[in-house]
CSV table of C-alpha atoms and ligand atoms in Angstrom, one decimal:
chain,number,residue,atom,x,y,z
A,1,MET,CA,0.0,0.0,0.0
A,2,ASN,CA,1.4,3.4,-0.9
A,3,LYS,CA,-0.5,5.4,1.7
A,4,LYS,CA,1.4,6.5,4.9
A,5,GLU,CA,0.5,4.4,7.9
A,6,LEU,CA,0.6,5.3,11.6
A,7,LYS,CA,3.9,3.6,12.0
A,8,ASP,CA,5.5,5.8,9.3
A,9,VAL,CA,4.8,8.9,11.3
A,10,LYS,CA,6.5,10.4,14.4
A,11,VAL,CA,3.7,11.3,16.7
A,12,ASN,CA,5.6,11.9,20.0
A,13,GLY,CA,4.6,15.2,21.6
A,14,LYS,CA,2.5,16.1,18.5
A,15,LYS,CA,-1.1,17.3,18.4
A,16,VAL,CA,-2.7,14.5,16.4
A,17,LEU,CA,-6.1,15.1,14.8
A,18,VAL,CA,-7.9,11.7,14.5
A,19,ARG,CA,-11.0,11.3,12.3
A,20,VAL,CA,-12.7,8.3,14.0
A,21,ASP,CA,-16.0,6.7,13.2
A,22,PHE,CA,-18.1,7.2,16.3
A,23,ASN,CA,-21.3,7.1,14.4
A,24,VAL,CA,-22.8,4.8,17.0
A,25,PRO,CA,-26.5,3.9,17.4
A,26,MET,CA,-28.1,6.0,20.2
A,27,LYS,CA,-31.4,5.8,22.1
A,28,ASP,CA,-32.6,8.4,24.6
A,29,GLY,CA,-29.1,9.9,24.9
A,30,GLN,CA,-27.4,6.5,25.5
A,31,VAL,CA,-25.0,4.6,23.2
A,32,THR,CA,-26.8,1.3,22.4
A,33,ASN,CA,-23.9,-0.4,20.6
A,34,ASP,CA,-20.3,0.6,21.3
A,35,ASN,CA,-18.6,-1.7,18.7
A,36,ARG,CA,-17.3,1.3,16.7
A,37,ILE,CA,-15.8,2.9,19.8
A,38,THR,CA,-14.1,-0.4,20.7
A,39,ALA,CA,-12.8,-0.6,17.2
A,40,ALA,CA,-11.1,2.8,17.4
A,41,ILE,CA,-9.2,1.9,20.6
A,42,PRO,CA,-6.0,0.3,19.0
A,43,THR,CA,-5.3,3.5,17.1
A,44,ILE,CA,-6.0,5.8,20.1
A,45,LYS,CA,-3.9,3.5,22.5
A,46,TYR,CA,-1.0,3.5,20.0
A,47,LEU,CA,-1.0,7.3,19.9
A,48,LEU,CA,-1.1,7.5,23.7
A,49,ASP,CA,1.7,5.0,24.1
A,50,HIS,CA,3.7,7.2,21.8
A,51,GLN,CA,3.1,10.4,23.9
A,52,ALA,CA,0.8,12.1,21.4
A,53,LYS,CA,-1.9,14.6,22.3
A,54,VAL,CA,-5.0,13.0,20.9
A,55,ILE,CA,-7.8,15.1,19.4
A,56,LEU,CA,-10.7,12.9,18.3
A,57,PHE,CA,-13.7,13.9,16.2
A,58,SER,CA,-16.4,12.2,14.2
A,59,HIS,CA,-19.9,12.7,12.8
A,60,LEU,CA,-22.8,11.1,14.6
A,61,GLY,CA,-26.1,10.6,12.8
A,62,LYS,CA,-27.6,13.0,10.3
A,63,VAL,CA,-27.8,16.6,11.3
A,64,LYS,CA,-30.6,18.0,9.1
A,65,THR,CA,-32.8,20.0,11.5
A,66,VAL,CA,-32.3,21.9,14.8
A,67,ASP,CA,-33.9,18.9,16.6
A,68,ASP,CA,-30.9,16.8,15.5
A,69,LEU,CA,-28.5,18.9,17.5
A,70,LYS,CA,-29.9,17.3,20.6
A,71,LYS,CA,-30.3,13.8,19.2
A,72,CYS,CA,-26.8,13.8,17.7
A,73,ASP,CA,-24.9,15.2,20.7
A,74,MET,CA,-21.5,13.5,21.0
A,75,ALA,CA,-21.2,13.9,24.8
A,76,PRO,CA,-22.4,10.4,25.7
A,77,VAL,CA,-19.8,8.9,23.4
A,78,ALA,CA,-17.0,10.6,25.5
A,79,LYS,CA,-18.3,8.8,28.6
A,80,VAL,CA,-18.2,5.4,26.9
A,81,LEU,CA,-14.7,6.1,25.5
A,82,GLU,CA,-13.5,7.2,28.9
A,83,GLN,CA,-14.5,3.8,30.4
A,84,LYS,CA,-12.9,1.9,27.5
A,85,LEU,CA,-9.6,3.8,27.7
A,86,GLY,CA,-9.5,3.9,31.5
A,87,GLN,CA,-8.5,7.5,31.5
A,88,PRO,CA,-10.2,10.9,31.3
A,89,VAL,CA,-11.5,12.1,28.0
A,90,LYS,CA,-12.2,15.8,27.8
A,91,PHE,CA,-15.4,16.5,25.9
A,92,VAL,CA,-15.5,19.9,24.1
A,93,ASN,CA,-19.0,20.9,23.3
A,94,SER,CA,-18.1,22.8,20.1
A,95,PHE,CA,-16.4,22.0,16.9
A,96,GLU,CA,-14.8,25.3,16.3
A,97,GLY,CA,-13.9,28.5,18.1
A,98,LYS,CA,-12.2,29.6,21.3
A,99,GLU,CA,-13.4,26.9,23.7
A,100,LEU,CA,-11.9,24.2,21.4
A,101,GLU,CA,-8.7,26.1,20.7
A,102,ASP,CA,-8.1,26.8,24.4
A,103,ALA,CA,-8.7,23.1,25.2
A,104,ILE,CA,-6.2,22.0,22.6
A,105,ASN,CA,-3.6,24.6,23.7
A,106,GLN,CA,-3.8,23.3,27.2
A,107,MET,CA,-3.3,19.7,26.3
A,108,HIS,CA,-0.4,17.7,27.7
A,109,GLU,CA,1.1,14.5,26.1
A,110,GLN,CA,-1.3,11.5,26.5
A,111,ASP,CA,-4.3,13.8,27.0
A,112,VAL,CA,-7.5,12.9,25.0
A,113,ILE,CA,-10.1,15.4,23.7
A,114,LEU,CA,-13.2,14.5,21.8
A,115,PHE,CA,-15.0,17.4,20.2
A,116,GLN,CA,-18.6,17.9,19.2
A,117,ASN,CA,-20.2,16.2,16.2
A,118,THR,CA,-18.5,17.4,12.9
A,119,ARG,CA,-21.9,17.5,11.2
A,120,PHE,CA,-23.1,20.2,13.5
A,121,ALA,CA,-21.2,22.3,10.9
A,122,ASP,CA,-23.9,21.3,8.4
A,123,ILE,CA,-26.5,23.4,10.3
A,124,ILE,CA,-24.3,26.0,12.0
A,125,ASP,CA,-22.7,28.6,9.7
A,126,GLY,CA,-19.3,30.2,10.0
A,127,ASN,CA,-20.7,32.9,12.3
A,128,GLY,CA,-22.0,30.4,14.7
A,129,GLN,CA,-25.6,30.9,13.6
A,130,ILE,CA,-28.2,28.3,12.8
A,131,SER,CA,-28.7,28.1,9.1
A,132,VAL,CA,-31.9,26.6,7.8
A,133,ASP,CA,-34.3,27.1,4.9
A,134,ASN,CA,-38.0,27.8,5.1
A,135,ASN,CA,-38.7,24.1,5.9
A,136,GLY,CA,-36.2,24.0,8.7
A,137,ALA,CA,-33.7,22.0,6.7
A,138,ALA,CA,-30.0,22.6,7.3
A,139,THR,CA,-28.3,24.8,4.6
A,140,ALA,CA,-24.8,25.4,6.0
A,141,LYS,CA,-23.5,22.0,4.9
A,142,ARG,CA,-19.9,23.0,5.8
A,143,GLU,CA,-18.9,19.4,6.8
A,144,SER,CA,-20.6,17.4,4.1
A,145,LYS,CA,-19.8,19.8,1.3
A,146,ASN,CA,-16.2,20.0,2.3
A,147,ASN,CA,-16.2,23.8,3.0
A,148,PRO,CA,-12.6,24.8,2.3
A,149,THR,CA,-12.4,27.3,5.2
A,150,LEU,CA,-13.6,24.7,7.7
A,151,GLY,CA,-11.1,22.0,6.5
A,152,LYS,CA,-8.3,24.5,6.7
A,153,TYR,CA,-9.4,25.6,10.1
A,154,TRP,CA,-9.5,22.1,11.5
A,155,ALA,CA,-6.1,21.3,9.9
A,156,SER,CA,-4.7,24.3,11.7
A,157,LEU,CA,-5.6,22.8,15.1
A,158,GLY,CA,-3.0,20.0,14.9
A,159,ASP,CA,0.3,18.8,13.5
A,160,ILE,CA,-0.7,15.4,12.0
A,161,PHE,CA,-4.0,14.0,10.7
A,162,VAL,CA,-4.9,10.4,11.1
A,163,ASN,CA,-7.9,9.1,9.1
A,164,ASP,CA,-9.4,6.1,10.9
A,165,ALA,CA,-12.9,6.4,9.7
A,166,PHE,CA,-13.5,3.9,6.9
A,167,GLY,CA,-17.3,4.4,6.9
A,168,THR,CA,-17.0,7.9,5.4
A,169,ALA,CA,-13.9,7.2,3.2
A,170,HIS,CA,-16.1,7.4,0.1
A,171,ARG,CA,-17.2,10.9,0.9
A,172,ALA,CA,-15.1,14.1,0.4
A,173,HIS,CA,-16.0,15.9,3.7
A,174,ALA,CA,-14.2,18.7,5.5
A,175,SER,CA,-13.3,16.3,8.4
A,176,ASN,CA,-11.4,13.9,6.1
A,177,VAL,CA,-10.5,15.3,2.7
A,178,GLY,CA,-10.6,19.0,3.9
A,179,ILE,CA,-8.1,18.4,6.7
A,180,ALA,CA,-5.8,16.0,4.8
A,181,SER,CA,-5.5,18.5,2.0
A,182,ASN,CA,-4.4,21.3,4.4
A,183,ILE,CA,-2.0,19.6,6.8
A,184,SER,CA,1.7,18.9,6.3
A,185,GLU,CA,1.5,15.3,7.5
A,186,SER,CA,-1.3,12.7,7.3
A,187,CYS,CA,-1.7,8.9,7.5
A,188,LEU,CA,-4.2,6.1,7.8
A,189,GLY,CA,-5.2,4.7,11.2
A,190,PHE,CA,-5.1,1.0,11.9
A,191,LEU,CA,-8.7,0.4,11.1
A,192,VAL,CA,-8.6,2.1,7.7
A,193,GLU,CA,-5.2,0.5,7.0
A,194,LYS,CA,-6.6,-2.9,7.5
A,195,GLU,CA,-9.7,-2.2,5.4
A,196,VAL,CA,-7.6,-1.0,2.5
A,197,LYS,CA,-5.2,-3.9,2.7
A,198,MET,CA,-8.0,-6.5,2.8
A,199,LEU,CA,-10.1,-4.9,0.1
A,200,SER,CA,-7.1,-4.5,-2.1
A,201,GLN,CA,-6.0,-8.1,-1.6
A,202,GLY,CA,-9.5,-9.4,-2.2
A,203,VAL,CA,-10.6,-7.2,-5.2
A,204,ASP,CA,-7.4,-5.9,-6.8
A,205,HIS,CA,-5.1,-8.8,-6.4
A,206,PRO,CA,-7.3,-11.8,-6.0
A,207,VAL,CA,-5.8,-15.3,-6.1
A,208,LYS,CA,-7.8,-17.3,-8.7
A,209,PRO,CA,-10.4,-18.8,-8.8
A,210,PHE,CA,-12.2,-15.7,-7.7
A,211,VAL,CA,-15.9,-16.0,-7.1
A,212,ALA,CA,-18.1,-13.1,-6.3
A,213,ILE,CA,-21.6,-13.4,-4.7
A,214,ILE,CA,-23.9,-10.4,-5.3
A,215,GLY,CA,-27.3,-10.1,-3.7
A,216,GLY,CA,-29.6,-7.6,-2.0
A,217,ALA,CA,-32.6,-5.8,-3.1
A,218,LYS,CA,-31.8,-3.8,-6.2
A,219,VAL,CA,-29.9,-4.2,-9.4
A,220,SER,CA,-29.6,-0.4,-9.6
A,221,ASP,CA,-27.4,-0.4,-6.5
A,222,LYS,CA,-25.1,-3.0,-7.8
A,223,ILE,CA,-24.6,-2.1,-11.5
A,224,GLY,CA,-21.2,-0.6,-10.8
A,225,VAL,CA,-20.2,-3.6,-8.7
A,226,ILE,CA,-21.2,-6.2,-11.4
A,227,GLU,CA,-19.6,-4.1,-14.1
A,228,HIS,CA,-16.3,-3.9,-12.3
A,229,LEU,CA,-16.2,-7.5,-10.9
A,230,LEU,CA,-17.0,-9.0,-14.3
A,231,THR,CA,-13.5,-7.9,-15.4
A,232,LYS,CA,-12.0,-9.6,-12.4
A,233,VAL,CA,-13.9,-12.8,-11.4
A,234,ASP,CA,-14.2,-16.3,-12.7
A,235,LYS,CA,-17.9,-16.4,-11.6
A,236,ILE,CA,-20.5,-14.1,-10.2
A,237,LEU,CA,-23.3,-15.8,-8.3
A,238,ILE,CA,-26.4,-13.6,-8.2
A,239,GLY,CA,-29.2,-13.9,-5.6
A,240,GLY,CA,-31.6,-11.7,-3.6
A,241,GLY,CA,-34.3,-9.5,-4.9
A,242,MET,CA,-32.1,-8.3,-7.8
A,243,ALA,CA,-32.1,-11.8,-9.4
A,244,TYR,CA,-35.7,-11.2,-10.5
A,245,THR,CA,-34.9,-8.4,-12.8
A,246,PHE,CA,-32.4,-10.8,-14.5
A,247,PHE,CA,-35.2,-13.4,-14.7
A,248,ALA,CA,-37.5,-10.9,-16.2
A,249,ALA,CA,-34.7,-10.2,-18.7
A,250,GLN,CA,-34.8,-13.9,-19.6
A,251,GLY,CA,-38.5,-13.9,-20.0
A,252,TYR,CA,-39.5,-15.8,-16.9
A,253,LYS,CA,-42.7,-15.1,-15.0
A,254,ILE,CA,-41.7,-13.5,-11.7
A,255,GLY,CA,-45.1,-12.9,-10.0
A,256,ASN,CA,-45.0,-10.0,-7.6
A,257,SER,CA,-41.3,-10.3,-6.9
A,258,LEU,CA,-39.1,-7.2,-6.8
A,259,LEU,CA,-38.6,-5.9,-10.3
A,260,GLU,CA,-36.8,-2.9,-11.7
A,261,ALA,CA,-38.3,-2.7,-15.1
A,262,ASP,CA,-36.0,0.1,-16.2
A,263,LYS,CA,-33.0,-2.2,-15.5
A,264,ILE,CA,-34.1,-5.1,-17.6
A,265,ASP,CA,-32.0,-3.9,-20.5
A,266,ILE,CA,-28.8,-3.6,-18.5
A,267,ALA,CA,-29.5,-7.1,-17.0
A,268,LYS,CA,-29.7,-8.4,-20.6
A,269,GLU,CA,-26.5,-6.6,-21.4
A,270,PHE,CA,-24.7,-8.1,-18.4
A,271,LEU,CA,-25.9,-11.6,-19.3
A,272,ALA,CA,-24.7,-11.2,-22.9
A,273,LYS,CA,-21.3,-9.9,-22.1
A,274,ALA,CA,-20.7,-12.2,-19.0
A,275,ASN,CA,-19.8,-15.1,-21.3
A,276,GLY,CA,-21.3,-17.6,-18.8
A,277,LYS,CA,-19.7,-16.0,-15.8
A,278,ILE,CA,-23.0,-14.9,-14.3
A,279,ILE,CA,-24.7,-17.8,-12.4
A,280,LEU,CA,-28.4,-17.2,-11.5
A,281,PRO,CA,-30.6,-19.1,-9.1
A,282,VAL,CA,-32.4,-22.2,-10.5
A,283,ASP,CA,-35.2,-22.3,-7.8
A,284,GLY,CA,-36.5,-20.1,-5.0
A,285,LEU,CA,-38.7,-19.7,-1.9
A,286,GLU,CA,-41.9,-17.9,-2.6
A,287,ALA,CA,-44.5,-16.3,-0.4
A,288,PRO,CA,-48.0,-14.9,-1.0
A,289,GLU,CA,-47.1,-11.6,0.8
A,290,PHE,CA,-44.0,-9.8,2.1
A,291,ALA,CA,-44.1,-11.4,5.5
A,292,ASP,CA,-42.3,-14.1,7.5
A,293,VAL,CA,-44.9,-16.8,6.5
A,294,PRO,CA,-43.9,-20.4,5.7
A,295,ALA,CA,-42.2,-20.7,2.4
A,296,LYS,CA,-43.3,-22.5,-0.7
A,297,VAL,CA,-40.4,-24.0,-2.7
A,298,THR,CA,-40.4,-23.5,-6.5
A,299,ASP,CA,-38.8,-25.9,-8.8
A,300,SER,CA,-37.6,-23.4,-11.4
A,301,PRO,CA,-36.7,-19.7,-11.4
A,302,GLU,CA,-40.4,-18.9,-12.1
A,303,ILE,CA,-42.6,-17.5,-9.4
A,304,ASP,CA,-46.3,-18.3,-9.3
A,305,ASP,CA,-48.9,-15.6,-9.9
A,306,GLY,CA,-49.8,-13.8,-6.7
A,307,TYR,CA,-46.5,-14.8,-5.1
A,308,MET,CA,-43.1,-13.2,-4.6
A,309,GLY,CA,-39.7,-14.7,-4.5
A,310,LEU,CA,-38.0,-14.0,-1.2
A,311,ASP,CA,-35.0,-16.4,-1.1
A,312,ILE,CA,-33.0,-18.8,-3.1
A,313,GLY,CA,-34.1,-22.4,-3.0
A,314,PRO,CA,-32.4,-25.7,-2.1
A,315,GLN,CA,-31.2,-26.5,-5.7
A,316,THR,CA,-29.6,-23.1,-5.9
A,317,ILE,CA,-27.9,-23.6,-2.6
A,318,ASP,CA,-26.4,-26.8,-4.0
A,319,LEU,CA,-25.4,-25.1,-7.2
A,320,PHE,CA,-23.8,-22.1,-5.5
A,321,GLU,CA,-21.9,-24.5,-3.1
A,322,LYS,CA,-20.5,-26.3,-6.1
A,323,GLU,CA,-19.5,-23.0,-7.7
A,324,LEU,CA,-17.7,-21.9,-4.5
A,325,PHE,CA,-15.9,-25.2,-4.1
A,326,GLY,CA,-12.2,-24.7,-4.8
A,327,ALA,CA,-12.4,-20.9,-4.8
A,328,LYS,CA,-9.3,-19.1,-3.5
A,329,THR,CA,-10.9,-15.7,-3.3
A,330,VAL,CA,-14.6,-14.9,-2.5
A,331,ALA,CA,-16.1,-11.5,-2.3
A,332,TRP,CA,-19.7,-11.2,-1.1
A,333,ASN,CA,-22.1,-8.3,-1.1
A,334,GLY,CA,-25.8,-8.5,-0.5
A,335,PRO,CA,-28.0,-11.1,1.2
A,336,MET,CA,-29.5,-14.0,-0.9
A,337,GLY,CA,-33.0,-13.3,0.4
A,338,VAL,CA,-35.0,-11.4,3.0
A,339,PHE,CA,-32.7,-12.7,5.8
A,340,GLU,CA,-34.6,-10.5,8.3
A,341,PHE,CA,-37.4,-13.1,8.1
A,342,ARG,CA,-36.5,-16.4,9.6
A,343,ASN,CA,-38.2,-18.4,6.9
A,344,TYR,CA,-36.2,-16.6,4.2
A,345,SER,CA,-32.8,-16.4,5.9
A,346,VAL,CA,-32.0,-20.0,4.7
A,347,GLY,CA,-30.2,-19.1,1.6
A,348,THR,CA,-28.1,-16.4,3.2
A,349,LYS,CA,-27.2,-18.7,6.0
A,350,ALA,CA,-26.3,-21.5,3.7
A,351,ILE,CA,-24.0,-19.2,1.7
A,352,CYS,CA,-22.3,-18.1,5.0
A,353,ALA,CA,-21.8,-21.8,5.9
A,354,ALA,CA,-20.5,-22.6,2.4
A,355,ILE,CA,-18.0,-19.8,2.5
A,356,ALA,CA,-17.0,-20.7,6.1
A,357,LYS,CA,-16.1,-24.2,4.8
A,358,LEU,CA,-13.5,-22.7,2.5
A,359,THR,CA,-10.6,-22.8,4.9
A,360,ASP,CA,-8.0,-22.2,2.2
A,361,ALA,CA,-9.6,-19.1,0.7
A,362,PHE,CA,-9.4,-15.4,1.2
A,363,THR,CA,-13.0,-14.5,2.0
A,364,LEU,CA,-14.4,-11.0,2.2
A,365,ILE,CA,-17.7,-9.5,3.0
A,366,GLY,CA,-18.3,-5.9,1.8
A,367,GLY,CA,-21.4,-4.0,2.6
A,368,GLY,CA,-23.7,-3.2,5.5
A,369,ASP,CA,-26.5,-5.7,5.0
A,370,SER,CA,-24.4,-8.8,4.2
A,371,ALA,CA,-22.1,-8.0,7.1
A,372,ALA,CA,-25.1,-7.6,9.4
A,373,ALA,CA,-26.5,-10.9,8.1
A,374,ALA,CA,-23.3,-12.8,8.6
A,375,ILE,CA,-22.9,-11.4,12.1
A,376,GLN,CA,-26.6,-11.9,13.0
A,377,LEU,CA,-26.4,-15.5,11.8
A,378,GLY,CA,-23.3,-16.2,13.9
A,379,TYR,CA,-20.6,-16.3,11.3
A,380,GLN,CA,-18.7,-13.3,12.5
A,381,ASP,CA,-15.3,-15.1,12.9
A,382,LYS,CA,-15.6,-17.3,9.8
A,383,PHE,CA,-14.4,-14.8,7.2
A,384,THR,CA,-11.0,-13.4,6.5
A,385,HIS,CA,-12.5,-9.9,6.6
A,386,ILE,CA,-15.9,-8.3,7.2
A,387,SER,CA,-15.7,-4.7,6.0
A,388,THR,CA,-17.1,-2.1,8.4
A,389,GLY,CA,-18.1,0.4,5.8
A,390,GLY,CA,-21.3,-0.2,3.8
A,391,GLY,CA,-21.1,2.6,1.2
A,392,ALA,CA,-17.3,2.7,1.2
A,393,SER,CA,-16.8,-1.0,0.6
A,394,LEU,CA,-19.5,-1.0,-2.1
A,395,GLU,CA,-17.6,1.8,-3.9
A,396,TYR,CA,-14.4,-0.1,-3.5
A,397,LEU,CA,-16.0,-3.1,-5.1
A,398,GLU,CA,-17.1,-0.8,-8.0
A,399,GLY,CA,-13.4,0.0,-8.6
A,400,LYS,CA,-13.8,3.6,-7.5
A,401,THR,CA,-11.1,5.5,-5.6
A,402,LEU,CA,-12.2,6.6,-2.1
A,403,PRO,CA,-11.5,10.3,-1.7
A,404,GLY,CA,-11.0,10.0,2.1
A,405,ILE,CA,-8.1,7.6,1.5
A,406,GLU,CA,-6.9,9.3,-1.7
A,407,ALA,CA,-6.4,12.6,0.2
A,408,VAL,CA,-4.0,11.0,2.7
A,409,GLN,CA,-0.3,11.4,2.0
A,410,ASN,CA,1.7,8.7,0.1
A,411,LYS,CA,4.7,7.1,1.7
B,501,AMP,P1,-28.9,-4.4,-0.2
B,501,AMP,O1,-28.8,-3.2,0.8
B,501,AMP,O2,-29.0,-3.9,-1.6
B,501,AMP,O3,-27.7,-5.3,0.0
B,501,AMP,O4,-30.2,-5.1,0.1
B,501,AMP,C1,-30.4,-5.8,1.3
B,501,AMP,C2,-31.9,-6.0,1.5
B,501,AMP,O5,-32.4,-6.7,0.4
B,501,AMP,C3,-32.3,-6.7,2.7
B,501,AMP,O6,-33.0,-5.9,3.6
B,501,AMP,C4,-33.1,-7.9,2.2
B,501,AMP,O7,-34.3,-8.1,3.0
B,501,AMP,C5,-33.5,-7.4,0.8
B,501,AMP,N1,-33.8,-8.6,-0.1
B,501,AMP,C6,-33.0,-9.6,-0.3
B,501,AMP,N2,-33.6,-10.5,-1.1
B,501,AMP,C7,-34.8,-10.0,-1.4
B,501,AMP,C8,-36.0,-10.4,-2.1
B,501,AMP,N3,-35.9,-11.6,-2.8
B,501,AMP,N4,-37.1,-9.7,-2.1
B,501,AMP,C9,-37.1,-8.5,-1.5
B,501,AMP,N5,-36.1,-8.0,-0.7
B,501,AMP,C10,-35.0,-8.8,-0.7
């Protein structure tokens, strides 16, 4: 990897600005899942062990209206972080201005500051005023539109920038690209470094045979992924709701299954140029309504009138297992069915199990829902890597460069 890593940078005594991903789920002012905070600890501990002054910041939720200022307050995160680190974390209830600058100037080595939600800058303008339109919707957008003054200002607060937030790496925001473009030294944190190494190994330098599994709801979300992966893989196994647009392209009856009629042509195009690389389901599980009702197994891709296909069927599971056998690299994005319903989680679970059996392969899950499915179904430790960034890993699978990583200095 050509990007600077933490270990390439001298952080002792330096003010280190760390863009973390503390976008944790909250309920009634409490953090309900602290996995993302836990995941940031190795980078923070490394910096503390090397006598840095650690200045942390992140977005939290979507800040679109004034009400969101309360809902997306970062203060509870500081409390959780304090417990995990076993040392005080000074929370600064602002993201710019004198209070923040004073707090940073007073820092000693091994102190930790967490400042307020970077997306508050989407609703608070450069004069500290709330900025909304007639409907109460935020208009300042300084963080999410990468306001150059804000990026420069944040960069001026520290000596070194560490990007450890993979979840926003596909966005050019002030708190990643803005800072990285205005500071003399920047590097990747441990989390982002691992993501980039794993995705690059899985997608850019795959050991063959390389089999991709693509599922989920919509073809439209995965066009870029299929397009890019077709140039890399030996096979693409397609499942999930998106398979029905392919079936429609082949002239099958699909009942009330998910269909994107305007994507039938692109599905035809993919099938024509795939040269046999695209493998579609051969049967399915159908239901009379979108509900967790007992499934009816079909014996072909066709779905009965009045029914909808909600999962792949047993023959498809056999077929996909055979296709996966002997694979040396597997990349998976998108569940095979409506895994949230117990009756229609069978295909996704079977694919998890089939991949887990490949002990001699590099196995990668990219994307929010497939990662959630694998974890929910108990396969958390059975893959080489489960990417933490939904949108970011999807864009990586599309072959796009991620601006948040691109902006970090090369070695
Ligand atoms: P995605 O975010 O595109 O990966 O899609 C994930 C969603 O696709 C999940 O919420 C699944 O319930 C849904 N999904 C998968 N298969 C189907 C299907 N056959 N019909 C409807 N929704 C599906």
